[in-house]
Amino acid sequence: MHSFVYDQLPGRVVFGAGRLAELRPELERLGATRALVLCTPEQRDTADRVAGLLGPASAGVHDGAVMHTPMETVHTARALAADLRADAYVAVGGGTTIGLGKGIALETGRPVIAVPTTYSGSEMTPIIGITEGGVKRTLRDMKVLPRTVIYDPDLTASLPPAIAGPSGMNAIAHSVEGLYAENANPVSSLMAEEGIRALAGALPRVVADAGDAQARAEAFYGSWLCGAVLGCVGMALHHKLCHTLGGSFNLPHAETHTVILPHAAAYNAAAAPAAMARIARALGRERAEDAAPSLFDLARAVGAPTSLAAIGMPADGLARAAELAVQNPYFNPAPVTQAGIARLLDDAYHGRRPGR
Ligand code: NAD
């Protein structure tokens, strides 16, 4: 076994159907007395219900979460939290809402309780992406790591399949890259393989029948593990490329991850055979070379988009994207070349299944 460093992140996970009811004691456990509940406008009803559970420990509800956490939304929410004398934030929603909670915590240092309602995994990481002047900056800071996460699968019953599928694929991407990360270690790799296995098994059932409570619980378990992997090891080509595509071409986050993932895996397959063997095994396949095509098949099975063309990428932007992707060197198992990325993007644009 090679030598390694494993950064164990602190955090408390409360998991199970109906356990949102424990929110108030969880808040008190953190020594907080008044929490501002955060959400998107679409999830206002859920957030109002959550505020009701808090009773007098609710400082109010703010439904101003916006995708990619624009800095102005953080300033507005922080000012409101100060006016309402909130000493904690309860983020009820997906990565967008959790991002707003993280943004306020970054400035105030007060605790965030995350109540995730998608599978993207943000609740388990000390990572925040904030957009300012049209540029999305990503940073790591322990202040933003939610102190407590309540995974209540009852909350995902309302998640439309078109959001559930891509958000689960987004989580799987954290584990795929975690398995070939520069600082991968035996513990992060255990979580990664198990996270892919749980999500890949559950997601097709979740999108086929949102009433399948067991499948929703298994998907949450997988997204927890995949989020934890993102929280403790570095990412590579796939995440950098998705960041470039999202930032420069305004493509939707989870869908971009879904489309790029099989192609990024194929790009790295020869350079990371042990990781591919574990990904394939987690997807129920025996051969390492089945990893990338099986990721493509999974995206198709959950009804998620499989081509960049389908999610609004302009064909005349592909060359520019390849140029941008090689501008800031970073770790990746296979050398990152402009010609190689151009081929990857062409395959992803046309939605070709890897391994033809
Ligand atoms: P999202 O939070 O943007 O949610 C998508 C839409 O689904 C929203 O309109 C939301 O209101 C709605 N929704 C969420 N849950 C619902 C439910 N249960 N029922 C009905 N509607 C529901 O989606 P996401 O994919 O979770 O988050 C994407 C964002 O998260 C991106 O900005 C991405 O950068 C960020 N992210 C951050 C990290 C991190 O570690 N920092 C990790 C993953 C994703």
mmCIF file of C-alpha atoms and ligand atoms in Angstrom:
data_model
loop_
_atom_site.group_PDB
_atom_site.id
_atom_site.type_symbol
_atom_site.label_atom_id
_atom_site.label_comp_id
_atom_site.label_asym_id
_atom_site.label_seq_id
_atom_site.Cartn_x
_atom_site.Cartn_y
_atom_site.Cartn_z
ATOM 1 C CA MET A 1 0.000 0.000 0.000
ATOM 2 C CA HIS A 2 1.381 3.439 -0.898
ATOM 3 C CA SER A 3 1.746 6.183 1.727
ATOM 4 C CA PHE A 4 -0.983 8.824 1.844
ATOM 5 C CA VAL A 5 -2.626 11.674 3.729
ATOM 6 C CA TYR A 6 -6.344 11.472 4.516
ATOM 7 C CA ASP A 7 -8.013 14.679 5.676
ATOM 8 C CA GLN A 8 -11.029 13.554 7.661
ATOM 9 C CA LEU A 9 -13.652 16.324 7.599
ATOM 10 C CA PRO A 10 -15.815 16.955 10.661
ATOM 11 C CA GLY A 11 -19.583 16.869 10.312
ATOM 12 C CA ARG A 12 -22.697 15.201 11.615
ATOM 13 C CA VAL A 13 -25.107 13.305 9.370
ATOM 14 C CA VAL A 14 -28.691 12.578 10.381
ATOM 15 C CA PHE A 15 -30.138 10.155 7.844
ATOM 16 C CA GLY A 16 -33.589 8.703 7.292
ATOM 17 C CA ALA A 17 -37.190 9.290 6.237
ATOM 18 C CA GLY A 18 -38.959 11.706 8.562
ATOM 19 C CA ARG A 19 -35.800 12.838 10.349
ATOM 20 C CA LEU A 20 -36.250 16.441 9.249
ATOM 21 C CA ALA A 21 -38.483 16.551 12.333
ATOM 22 C CA GLU A 22 -35.254 16.596 14.387
ATOM 23 C CA LEU A 23 -34.143 19.917 12.943
ATOM 24 C CA ARG A 24 -34.806 21.997 16.033
ATOM 25 C CA PRO A 25 -32.812 19.811 18.462
ATOM 26 C CA GLU A 26 -30.050 19.687 15.846
ATOM 27 C CA LEU A 27 -29.973 23.484 15.785
ATOM 28 C CA GLU A 28 -29.847 23.626 19.582
ATOM 29 C CA ARG A 29 -27.031 21.073 19.562
ATOM 30 C CA LEU A 30 -24.956 23.643 17.669
ATOM 31 C CA GLY A 31 -25.668 26.223 20.358
ATOM 32 C CA ALA A 32 -27.789 28.331 17.975
ATOM 33 C CA THR A 33 -31.179 29.815 18.780
ATOM 34 C CA ARG A 34 -32.456 31.607 15.620
ATOM 35 C CA ALA A 35 -31.927 30.226 12.136
ATOM 36 C CA LEU A 36 -32.630 31.895 8.824
ATOM 37 C CA VAL A 37 -34.103 29.327 6.429
ATOM 38 C CA LEU A 38 -32.773 29.622 2.861
ATOM 39 C CA CYS A 39 -34.303 28.325 -0.368
ATOM 40 C CA THR A 40 -34.959 29.077 -4.037
ATOM 41 C CA PRO A 41 -38.285 30.721 -4.963
ATOM 42 C CA GLU A 42 -39.455 27.323 -6.332
ATOM 43 C CA GLN A 43 -38.963 25.654 -2.946
ATOM 44 C CA ARG A 44 -40.619 28.325 -0.820
ATOM 45 C CA ASP A 45 -43.395 25.979 0.379
ATOM 46 C CA THR A 46 -40.890 23.422 1.637
ATOM 47 C CA ALA A 47 -38.857 26.144 3.350
ATOM 48 C CA ASP A 48 -41.980 27.560 5.044
ATOM 49 C CA ARG A 49 -42.694 24.066 6.377
ATOM 50 C CA VAL A 50 -39.130 23.848 7.670
ATOM 51 C CA ALA A 51 -39.488 27.234 9.376
ATOM 52 C CA GLY A 52 -42.668 25.899 10.974
ATOM 53 C CA LEU A 53 -40.707 22.971 12.418
ATOM 54 C CA LEU A 54 -38.286 25.449 13.966
ATOM 55 C CA GLY A 55 -41.096 27.443 15.558
ATOM 56 C CA PRO A 56 -39.665 30.321 17.623
ATOM 57 C CA ALA A 57 -36.158 29.212 16.605
ATOM 58 C CA SER A 58 -36.916 30.410 13.047
ATOM 59 C CA ALA A 59 -35.664 33.897 12.189
ATOM 60 C CA GLY A 60 -37.598 33.786 8.898
ATOM 61 C CA VAL A 61 -37.385 32.445 5.345
ATOM 62 C CA HIS A 62 -35.321 33.940 2.531
ATOM 63 C CA ASP A 63 -36.045 32.561 -0.950
ATOM 64 C CA GLY A 64 -33.248 34.405 -2.754
ATOM 65 C CA ALA A 65 -30.917 31.522 -3.713
ATOM 66 C CA VAL A 66 -29.701 31.833 -7.326
ATOM 67 C CA MET A 67 -27.652 29.316 -9.347
ATOM 68 C CA HIS A 68 -23.843 29.861 -9.178
ATOM 69 C CA THR A 69 -24.149 32.067 -6.052
ATOM 70 C CA PRO A 70 -23.867 35.639 -7.417
ATOM 71 C CA MET A 71 -22.043 37.783 -4.829
ATOM 72 C CA GLU A 72 -24.950 40.262 -4.647
ATOM 73 C CA THR A 73 -27.268 37.478 -3.446
ATOM 74 C CA VAL A 74 -24.812 36.657 -0.651
ATOM 75 C CA HIS A 75 -24.674 40.309 0.427
ATOM 76 C CA THR A 76 -28.475 40.606 0.435
ATOM 77 C CA ALA A 77 -28.918 37.403 2.448
ATOM 78 C CA ARG A 78 -26.189 38.287 4.916
ATOM 79 C CA ALA A 79 -27.728 41.743 5.561
ATOM 80 C CA LEU A 80 -31.139 40.162 6.086
ATOM 81 C CA ALA A 81 -29.656 37.549 8.448
ATOM 82 C CA ALA A 82 -28.039 40.349 10.470
ATOM 83 C CA ASP A 83 -31.307 42.366 10.609
ATOM 84 C CA LEU A 84 -33.174 39.291 11.808
ATOM 85 C CA ARG A 85 -30.426 38.477 14.348
ATOM 86 C CA ALA A 86 -29.974 34.986 12.895
ATOM 87 C CA ASP A 87 -27.149 32.973 14.452
ATOM 88 C CA ALA A 88 -27.327 30.033 12.002
ATOM 89 C CA TYR A 89 -28.552 29.230 8.485
ATOM 90 C CA VAL A 90 -30.653 26.270 7.398
ATOM 91 C CA ALA A 91 -30.207 25.660 3.661
ATOM 92 C CA VAL A 92 -33.113 23.638 2.256
ATOM 93 C CA GLY A 93 -32.485 22.684 -1.350
ATOM 94 C CA GLY A 94 -29.835 21.608 -3.832
ATOM 95 C CA GLY A 95 -26.334 22.916 -4.470
ATOM 96 C CA THR A 96 -27.717 26.361 -5.340
ATOM 97 C CA THR A 97 -29.320 26.944 -1.945
ATOM 98 C CA ILE A 98 -26.513 25.268 -0.019
ATOM 99 C CA GLY A 99 -24.130 27.562 -1.943
ATOM 100 C CA LEU A 100 -25.977 30.605 -0.578
ATOM 101 C CA GLY A 101 -25.726 29.252 2.984
ATOM 102 C CA LYS A 102 -22.018 28.662 2.464
ATOM 103 C CA GLY A 103 -21.592 32.171 1.061
ATOM 104 C CA ILE A 104 -23.083 33.799 4.181
ATOM 105 C CA ALA A 105 -21.096 31.490 6.487
ATOM 106 C CA LEU A 106 -17.904 32.436 4.669
ATOM 107 C CA GLU A 107 -18.403 36.012 5.832
ATOM 108 C CA THR A 108 -19.932 35.453 9.285
ATOM 109 C CA GLY A 109 -18.428 32.120 10.403
ATOM 110 C CA ARG A 110 -21.851 31.053 11.728
ATOM 111 C CA PRO A 111 -23.005 27.442 11.294
ATOM 112 C CA VAL A 112 -24.936 26.034 8.331
ATOM 113 C CA ILE A 113 -27.307 23.104 8.645
ATOM 114 C CA ALA A 114 -27.846 21.612 5.191
ATOM 115 C CA VAL A 115 -31.070 19.874 4.296
ATOM 116 C CA PRO A 116 -30.333 18.625 0.780
ATOM 117 C CA THR A 117 -33.131 17.957 -1.684
ATOM 118 C CA THR A 118 -31.052 16.939 -4.736
ATOM 119 C CA TYR A 119 -28.178 14.483 -5.178
ATOM 120 C CA SER A 120 -25.322 16.827 -6.175
ATOM 121 C CA GLY A 121 -23.341 16.447 -2.911
ATOM 122 C CA SER A 122 -22.467 20.066 -2.087
ATOM 123 C CA GLU A 123 -23.552 19.629 1.535
ATOM 124 C CA MET A 124 -20.504 17.449 2.296
ATOM 125 C CA THR A 125 -17.826 19.841 1.043
ATOM 126 C CA PRO A 126 -15.929 22.906 2.266
ATOM 127 C CA ILE A 127 -15.998 24.157 -1.354
ATOM 128 C CA ILE A 128 -17.867 27.237 -2.516
ATOM 129 C CA GLY A 129 -18.220 28.763 -5.966
ATOM 130 C CA ILE A 130 -19.132 32.467 -5.952
ATOM 131 C CA THR A 131 -19.809 34.493 -9.097
ATOM 132 C CA GLU A 132 -18.634 38.085 -9.235
ATOM 133 C CA GLY A 133 -18.294 40.275 -12.326
ATOM 134 C CA GLY A 134 -19.338 37.320 -14.491
ATOM 135 C CA VAL A 135 -16.491 35.105 -13.206
ATOM 136 C CA LYS A 136 -17.082 32.086 -10.938
ATOM 137 C CA ARG A 137 -14.345 31.661 -8.326
ATOM 138 C CA THR A 138 -14.046 28.399 -6.425
ATOM 139 C CA LEU A 139 -12.465 28.267 -3.010
ATOM 140 C CA ARG A 140 -12.130 25.891 -0.076
ATOM 141 C CA ASP A 141 -12.735 27.145 3.450
ATOM 142 C CA MET A 142 -13.719 25.103 6.491
ATOM 143 C CA LYS A 143 -16.085 27.916 7.575
ATOM 144 C CA VAL A 144 -18.486 26.914 4.790
ATOM 145 C CA LEU A 145 -18.636 23.182 5.523
ATOM 146 C CA PRO A 146 -22.144 22.483 6.861
ATOM 147 C CA ARG A 147 -21.889 21.416 10.523
ATOM 148 C CA THR A 148 -24.895 19.121 10.286
ATOM 149 C CA VAL A 149 -26.553 17.507 7.280
ATOM 150 C CA ILE A 150 -30.059 16.082 7.478
ATOM 151 C CA TYR A 151 -30.753 13.641 4.636
ATOM 152 C CA ASP A 152 -34.489 13.058 4.680
ATOM 153 C CA PRO A 153 -35.539 11.105 1.565
ATOM 154 C CA ASP A 154 -39.129 12.334 2.001
ATOM 155 C CA LEU A 155 -37.863 15.655 0.601
ATOM 156 C CA THR A 156 -36.820 14.188 -2.753
ATOM 157 C CA ALA A 157 -40.242 12.755 -3.592
ATOM 158 C CA SER A 158 -41.025 16.065 -5.346
ATOM 159 C CA LEU A 159 -37.755 16.168 -7.314
ATOM 160 C CA PRO A 160 -38.567 16.027 -11.057
ATOM 161 C CA PRO A 161 -36.729 13.177 -12.874
ATOM 162 C CA ALA A 162 -35.107 15.750 -15.179
ATOM 163 C CA ILE A 163 -33.322 17.233 -12.142
ATOM 164 C CA ALA A 164 -32.816 13.995 -10.158
ATOM 165 C CA GLY A 165 -30.935 12.179 -12.959
ATOM 166 C CA PRO A 166 -28.341 14.865 -13.800
ATOM 167 C CA SER A 167 -27.791 15.799 -10.132
ATOM 168 C CA GLY A 168 -27.031 12.132 -9.377
ATOM 169 C CA MET A 169 -24.648 11.951 -12.352
ATOM 170 C CA ASN A 170 -22.973 15.118 -11.013
ATOM 171 C CA ALA A 171 -22.343 13.267 -7.727
ATOM 172 C CA ILE A 172 -21.015 10.206 -9.531
ATOM 173 C CA ALA A 173 -18.537 12.500 -11.313
ATOM 174 C CA HIS A 174 -17.030 13.458 -7.930
ATOM 175 C CA SER A 175 -16.322 9.790 -7.213
ATOM 176 C CA VAL A 176 -15.065 8.955 -10.699
ATOM 177 C CA GLU A 177 -12.474 11.725 -10.445
ATOM 178 C CA GLY A 178 -11.866 10.874 -6.781
ATOM 179 C CA LEU A 179 -10.738 7.395 -7.776
ATOM 180 C CA TYR A 180 -7.926 8.753 -9.944
ATOM 181 C CA ALA A 181 -7.220 11.889 -7.873
ATOM 182 C CA GLU A 182 -3.638 12.864 -7.211
ATOM 183 C CA ASN A 183 -4.287 12.512 -3.461
ATOM 184 C CA ALA A 184 -6.659 9.522 -3.648
ATOM 185 C CA ASN A 185 -6.318 7.252 -0.642
ATOM 186 C CA PRO A 186 -7.804 3.910 0.403
ATOM 187 C CA VAL A 187 -10.591 5.538 2.443
ATOM 188 C CA SER A 188 -11.705 8.085 -0.163
ATOM 189 C CA SER A 189 -11.620 5.307 -2.778
ATOM 190 C CA LEU A 190 -13.833 3.067 -0.642
ATOM 191 C CA MET A 191 -16.385 5.868 -0.372
ATOM 192 C CA ALA A 192 -16.098 6.606 -4.093
ATOM 193 C CA GLU A 193 -16.723 3.059 -5.261
ATOM 194 C CA GLU A 194 -19.590 2.544 -2.831
ATOM 195 C CA GLY A 195 -21.075 5.939 -3.746
ATOM 196 C CA ILE A 196 -21.089 5.104 -7.462
ATOM 197 C CA ARG A 197 -22.551 1.662 -6.755
ATOM 198 C CA ALA A 198 -25.371 3.062 -4.610
ATOM 199 C CA LEU A 199 -26.281 5.891 -7.000
ATOM 200 C CA ALA A 200 -26.013 3.807 -10.174
ATOM 201 C CA GLY A 201 -28.316 1.201 -8.642
ATOM 202 C CA ALA A 202 -30.849 3.693 -7.315
ATOM 203 C CA LEU A 203 -31.048 6.477 -9.916
ATOM 204 C CA PRO A 204 -32.847 4.541 -12.683
ATOM 205 C CA ARG A 205 -35.449 3.464 -10.075
ATOM 206 C CA VAL A 206 -35.762 7.011 -8.730
ATOM 207 C CA VAL A 207 -36.483 8.497 -12.151
ATOM 208 C CA ALA A 208 -38.849 5.655 -13.087
ATOM 209 C CA ASP A 209 -40.908 6.063 -9.911
ATOM 210 C CA ALA A 210 -40.470 9.058 -7.616
ATOM 211 C CA GLY A 211 -42.666 7.161 -5.143
ATOM 212 C CA ASP A 212 -39.942 4.520 -4.589
ATOM 213 C CA ALA A 213 -38.843 5.599 -1.107
ATOM 214 C CA GLN A 214 -36.186 2.887 -0.797
ATOM 215 C CA ALA A 215 -34.540 3.990 -4.069
ATOM 216 C CA ARG A 216 -34.561 7.628 -2.963
ATOM 217 C CA ALA A 217 -32.885 6.693 0.329
ATOM 218 C CA GLU A 218 -30.189 4.671 -1.485
ATOM 219 C CA ALA A 219 -29.578 7.544 -3.904
ATOM 220 C CA PHE A 220 -29.111 9.938 -0.948
ATOM 221 C CA TYR A 221 -26.653 7.505 0.658
ATOM 222 C CA GLY A 222 -24.685 7.458 -2.612
ATOM 223 C CA SER A 223 -24.715 11.223 -2.991
ATOM 224 C CA TRP A 224 -23.489 11.619 0.600
ATOM 225 C CA LEU A 225 -20.496 9.373 -0.120
ATOM 226 C CA CYS A 226 -19.749 11.025 -3.471
ATOM 227 C CA GLY A 227 -19.965 14.491 -1.883
ATOM 228 C CA ALA A 228 -17.598 13.358 0.874
ATOM 229 C CA VAL A 229 -15.098 12.268 -1.792
ATOM 230 C CA LEU A 230 -15.238 15.713 -3.433
ATOM 231 C CA GLY A 231 -14.714 17.199 0.021
ATOM 232 C CA CYS A 232 -11.488 15.354 0.708
ATOM 233 C CA VAL A 233 -9.559 14.823 -2.541
ATOM 234 C CA GLY A 234 -8.687 16.983 -5.563
ATOM 235 C CA MET A 235 -10.473 16.816 -8.888
ATOM 236 C CA ALA A 236 -9.039 16.733 -12.426
ATOM 237 C CA LEU A 237 -9.910 17.130 -16.126
ATOM 238 C CA HIS A 238 -13.623 16.449 -15.847
ATOM 239 C CA HIS A 239 -14.364 19.073 -13.185
ATOM 240 C CA LYS A 240 -12.047 21.677 -14.774
ATOM 241 C CA LEU A 241 -13.642 21.180 -18.185
ATOM 242 C CA CYS A 242 -17.187 21.419 -16.774
ATOM 243 C CA HIS A 243 -16.202 24.592 -14.928
ATOM 244 C CA THR A 244 -14.913 26.092 -18.193
ATOM 245 C CA LEU A 245 -18.023 25.085 -20.144
ATOM 246 C CA GLY A 246 -20.389 26.321 -17.437
ATOM 247 C CA GLY A 247 -18.560 29.610 -16.924
ATOM 248 C CA SER A 248 -17.797 30.527 -20.534
ATOM 249 C CA PHE A 249 -20.857 29.141 -22.308
ATOM 250 C CA ASN A 250 -23.433 29.365 -19.522
ATOM 251 C CA LEU A 251 -24.324 25.668 -19.773
ATOM 252 C CA PRO A 252 -26.456 24.103 -17.013
ATOM 253 C CA HIS A 253 -24.261 22.657 -14.242
ATOM 254 C CA ALA A 254 -25.504 19.116 -13.572
ATOM 255 C CA GLU A 255 -26.339 18.427 -17.236
ATOM 256 C CA THR A 256 -22.838 19.494 -18.318
ATOM 257 C CA HIS A 257 -21.334 17.048 -15.818
ATOM 258 C CA THR A 258 -23.640 14.328 -17.103
ATOM 259 C CA VAL A 259 -22.623 14.807 -20.734
ATOM 260 C CA ILE A 260 -18.868 15.210 -20.157
ATOM 261 C CA LEU A 261 -18.357 12.417 -17.598
ATOM 262 C CA PRO A 262 -18.199 9.363 -19.933
ATOM 263 C CA HIS A 263 -15.822 11.232 -22.251
ATOM 264 C CA ALA A 264 -13.537 12.410 -19.444
ATOM 265 C CA ALA A 265 -13.434 8.820 -18.150
ATOM 266 C CA ALA A 266 -12.585 7.546 -21.652
ATOM 267 C CA TYR A 267 -9.850 10.206 -21.950
ATOM 268 C CA ASN A 268 -8.242 8.985 -18.712
ATOM 269 C CA ALA A 269 -8.961 5.268 -19.123
ATOM 270 C CA ALA A 270 -5.521 4.141 -20.291
ATOM 271 C CA ALA A 271 -3.725 6.287 -17.691
ATOM 272 C CA ALA A 272 -5.873 5.188 -14.740
ATOM 273 C CA PRO A 273 -6.650 1.476 -15.219
ATOM 274 C CA ALA A 274 -7.094 0.677 -11.501
ATOM 275 C CA ALA A 275 -9.646 3.499 -11.095
ATOM 276 C CA MET A 276 -11.499 2.323 -14.231
ATOM 277 C CA ALA A 277 -11.648 -1.234 -12.870
ATOM 278 C CA ARG A 278 -13.308 0.045 -9.682
ATOM 279 C CA ILE A 279 -15.720 2.314 -11.596
ATOM 280 C CA ALA A 280 -16.687 -0.595 -13.856
ATOM 281 C CA ARG A 281 -17.162 -2.878 -10.834
ATOM 282 C CA ALA A 282 -19.356 -0.253 -9.144
ATOM 283 C CA LEU A 283 -21.469 -0.157 -12.319
ATOM 284 C CA GLY A 284 -21.823 -3.947 -12.292
ATOM 285 C CA ARG A 285 -19.336 -4.604 -15.077
ATOM 286 C CA GLU A 286 -16.211 -6.755 -15.068
ATOM 287 C CA ARG A 287 -13.813 -5.091 -17.494
ATOM 288 C CA ALA A 288 -12.091 -1.757 -16.843
ATOM 289 C CA GLU A 289 -12.772 -0.708 -20.459
ATOM 290 C CA ASP A 290 -16.513 -0.884 -19.756
ATOM 291 C CA ALA A 291 -16.306 2.023 -17.270
ATOM 292 C CA ALA A 292 -16.710 4.947 -19.709
ATOM 293 C CA PRO A 293 -19.417 3.389 -21.950
ATOM 294 C CA SER A 294 -21.325 2.244 -18.855
ATOM 295 C CA LEU A 295 -21.389 5.817 -17.530
ATOM 296 C CA PHE A 296 -22.855 6.877 -20.887
ATOM 297 C CA ASP A 297 -25.441 4.073 -20.668
ATOM 298 C CA LEU A 298 -26.370 5.122 -17.131
ATOM 299 C CA ALA A 299 -26.973 8.731 -18.237
ATOM 300 C CA ARG A 300 -29.207 7.402 -21.031
ATOM 301 C CA ALA A 301 -31.000 5.053 -18.634
ATOM 302 C CA VAL A 302 -31.936 7.943 -16.334
ATOM 303 C CA GLY A 303 -33.186 10.005 -19.280
ATOM 304 C CA ALA A 304 -30.455 12.635 -18.873
ATOM 305 C CA PRO A 305 -28.938 14.490 -21.824
ATOM 306 C CA THR A 306 -25.962 12.790 -23.489
ATOM 307 C CA SER A 307 -24.760 15.480 -25.913
ATOM 308 C CA LEU A 308 -23.468 19.023 -25.540
ATOM 309 C CA ALA A 309 -25.599 19.973 -28.556
ATOM 310 C CA ALA A 310 -28.718 19.050 -26.554
ATOM 311 C CA ILE A 311 -27.859 21.372 -23.659
ATOM 312 C CA GLY A 312 -27.149 24.499 -25.674
ATOM 313 C CA MET A 313 -23.423 24.373 -26.467
ATOM 314 C CA PRO A 314 -22.756 26.404 -29.635
ATOM 315 C CA ALA A 315 -20.820 24.331 -32.197
ATOM 316 C CA ASP A 316 -18.591 27.315 -32.949
ATOM 317 C CA GLY A 317 -17.546 27.486 -29.279
ATOM 318 C CA LEU A 318 -15.873 24.065 -29.198
ATOM 319 C CA ALA A 319 -12.448 25.207 -30.393
ATOM 320 C CA ARG A 320 -12.437 28.079 -27.894
ATOM 321 C CA ALA A 321 -13.435 25.682 -25.079
ATOM 322 C CA ALA A 322 -10.509 23.389 -25.949
ATOM 323 C CA GLU A 323 -8.175 26.390 -25.899
ATOM 324 C CA LEU A 324 -9.468 27.533 -22.492
ATOM 325 C CA ALA A 325 -9.254 24.034 -21.046
ATOM 326 C CA VAL A 326 -5.473 23.877 -21.434
ATOM 327 C CA GLN A 327 -4.726 27.377 -20.166
ATOM 328 C CA ASN A 328 -4.175 26.653 -16.481
ATOM 329 C CA PRO A 329 -2.231 23.429 -15.982
ATOM 330 C CA TYR A 330 -3.572 21.042 -13.310
ATOM 331 C CA PHE A 331 -3.147 17.423 -12.288
ATOM 332 C CA ASN A 332 -4.728 14.813 -14.556
ATOM 333 C CA PRO A 333 -3.765 11.145 -15.013
ATOM 334 C CA ALA A 334 -3.455 11.530 -18.835
ATOM 335 C CA PRO A 335 -1.631 14.523 -20.335
ATOM 336 C CA VAL A 336 -4.107 17.318 -21.167
ATOM 337 C CA THR A 337 -3.540 18.425 -24.770
ATOM 338 C CA GLN A 338 -5.571 20.842 -26.839
ATOM 339 C CA ALA A 339 -5.953 18.295 -29.645
ATOM 340 C CA GLY A 340 -7.056 15.624 -27.167
ATOM 341 C CA ILE A 341 -9.609 17.942 -25.543
ATOM 342 C CA ALA A 342 -10.889 19.025 -28.964
ATOM 343 C CA ARG A 343 -11.563 15.351 -29.813
ATOM 344 C CA LEU A 344 -13.222 14.790 -26.419
ATOM 345 C CA LEU A 345 -15.468 17.826 -26.931
ATOM 346 C CA ASP A 346 -16.367 16.765 -30.468
ATOM 347 C CA ASP A 347 -17.471 13.347 -29.161
ATOM 348 C CA ALA A 348 -19.392 14.999 -26.317
ATOM 349 C CA TYR A 349 -21.002 17.538 -28.653
ATOM 350 C CA HIS A 350 -22.334 14.803 -30.922
ATOM 351 C CA GLY A 351 -23.244 12.468 -28.031
ATOM 352 C CA ARG A 352 -21.130 9.559 -29.270
ATOM 353 C CA ARG A 353 -20.956 6.565 -26.916
ATOM 354 C CA PRO A 354 -17.312 6.074 -25.840
ATOM 355 C CA GLY A 355 -15.586 2.892 -26.959
ATOM 356 C CA ARG A 356 -17.084 2.732 -30.439
HETATM 357 P P1 NAD B 1 -30.077 23.230 -7.808
HETATM 358 O O1 NAD B 1 -29.846 23.424 -6.363
HETATM 359 O O2 NAD B 1 -29.672 24.320 -8.733
HETATM 360 O O3 NAD B 1 -31.620 22.872 -7.999
HETATM 361 C C1 NAD B 1 -32.171 22.818 -9.312
HETATM 362 C C2 NAD B 1 -33.657 23.187 -9.267
HETATM 363 O O4 NAD B 1 -34.370 22.134 -8.628
HETATM 364 C C3 NAD B 1 -33.970 24.438 -8.450
HETATM 365 O O5 NAD B 1 -34.971 25.166 -9.109
HETATM 366 C C4 NAD B 1 -34.498 23.906 -7.140
HETATM 367 O O6 NAD B 1 -35.361 24.788 -6.489
HETATM 368 C C5 NAD B 1 -35.212 22.652 -7.610
HETATM 369 N N1 NAD B 1 -35.301 21.605 -6.596
HETATM 370 C C6 NAD B 1 -34.302 21.173 -5.803
HETATM 371 N N2 NAD B 1 -34.737 20.170 -5.030
HETATM 372 C C7 NAD B 1 -36.050 19.985 -5.322
HETATM 373 C C8 NAD B 1 -37.030 19.064 -4.851
HETATM 374 N N3 NAD B 1 -36.751 18.108 -3.959
HETATM 375 N N4 NAD B 1 -38.267 19.152 -5.378
HETATM 376 C C9 NAD B 1 -38.556 20.074 -6.335
HETATM 377 N N5 NAD B 1 -37.649 20.952 -6.831
HETATM 378 C C10 NAD B 1 -36.411 20.894 -6.324
HETATM 379 O O7 NAD B 1 -29.394 21.871 -8.328
HETATM 380 P P2 NAD B 1 -28.037 21.141 -7.940
HETATM 381 O O8 NAD B 1 -27.642 20.386 -9.137
HETATM 382 O O9 NAD B 1 -28.178 20.431 -6.651
HETATM 383 O O10 NAD B 1 -27.008 22.332 -7.675
HETATM 384 C C11 NAD B 1 -26.240 22.941 -8.690
HETATM 385 C C12 NAD B 1 -25.323 23.960 -8.065
HETATM 386 O O11 NAD B 1 -24.597 23.353 -7.003
HETATM 387 C C13 NAD B 1 -24.260 24.531 -9.009
HETATM 388 O O12 NAD B 1 -24.136 25.928 -8.806
HETATM 389 C C14 NAD B 1 -22.978 23.828 -8.586
HETATM 390 O O13 NAD B 1 -21.839 24.606 -8.848
HETATM 391 C C15 NAD B 1 -23.216 23.634 -7.122
HETATM 392 N N6 NAD B 1 -22.455 22.493 -6.549
HETATM 393 C C16 NAD B 1 -21.526 22.792 -5.609
HETATM 394 C C17 NAD B 1 -20.779 21.792 -5.028
HETATM 395 C C18 NAD B 1 -19.769 22.141 -3.971
HETATM 396 O O14 NAD B 1 -19.191 21.266 -3.363
HETATM 397 N N7 NAD B 1 -19.543 23.406 -3.730
HETATM 398 C C19 NAD B 1 -20.995 20.429 -5.399
HETATM 399 C C20 NAD B 1 -21.960 20.164 -6.359
HETATM 400 C C21 NAD B 1 -22.711 21.197 -6.935
#
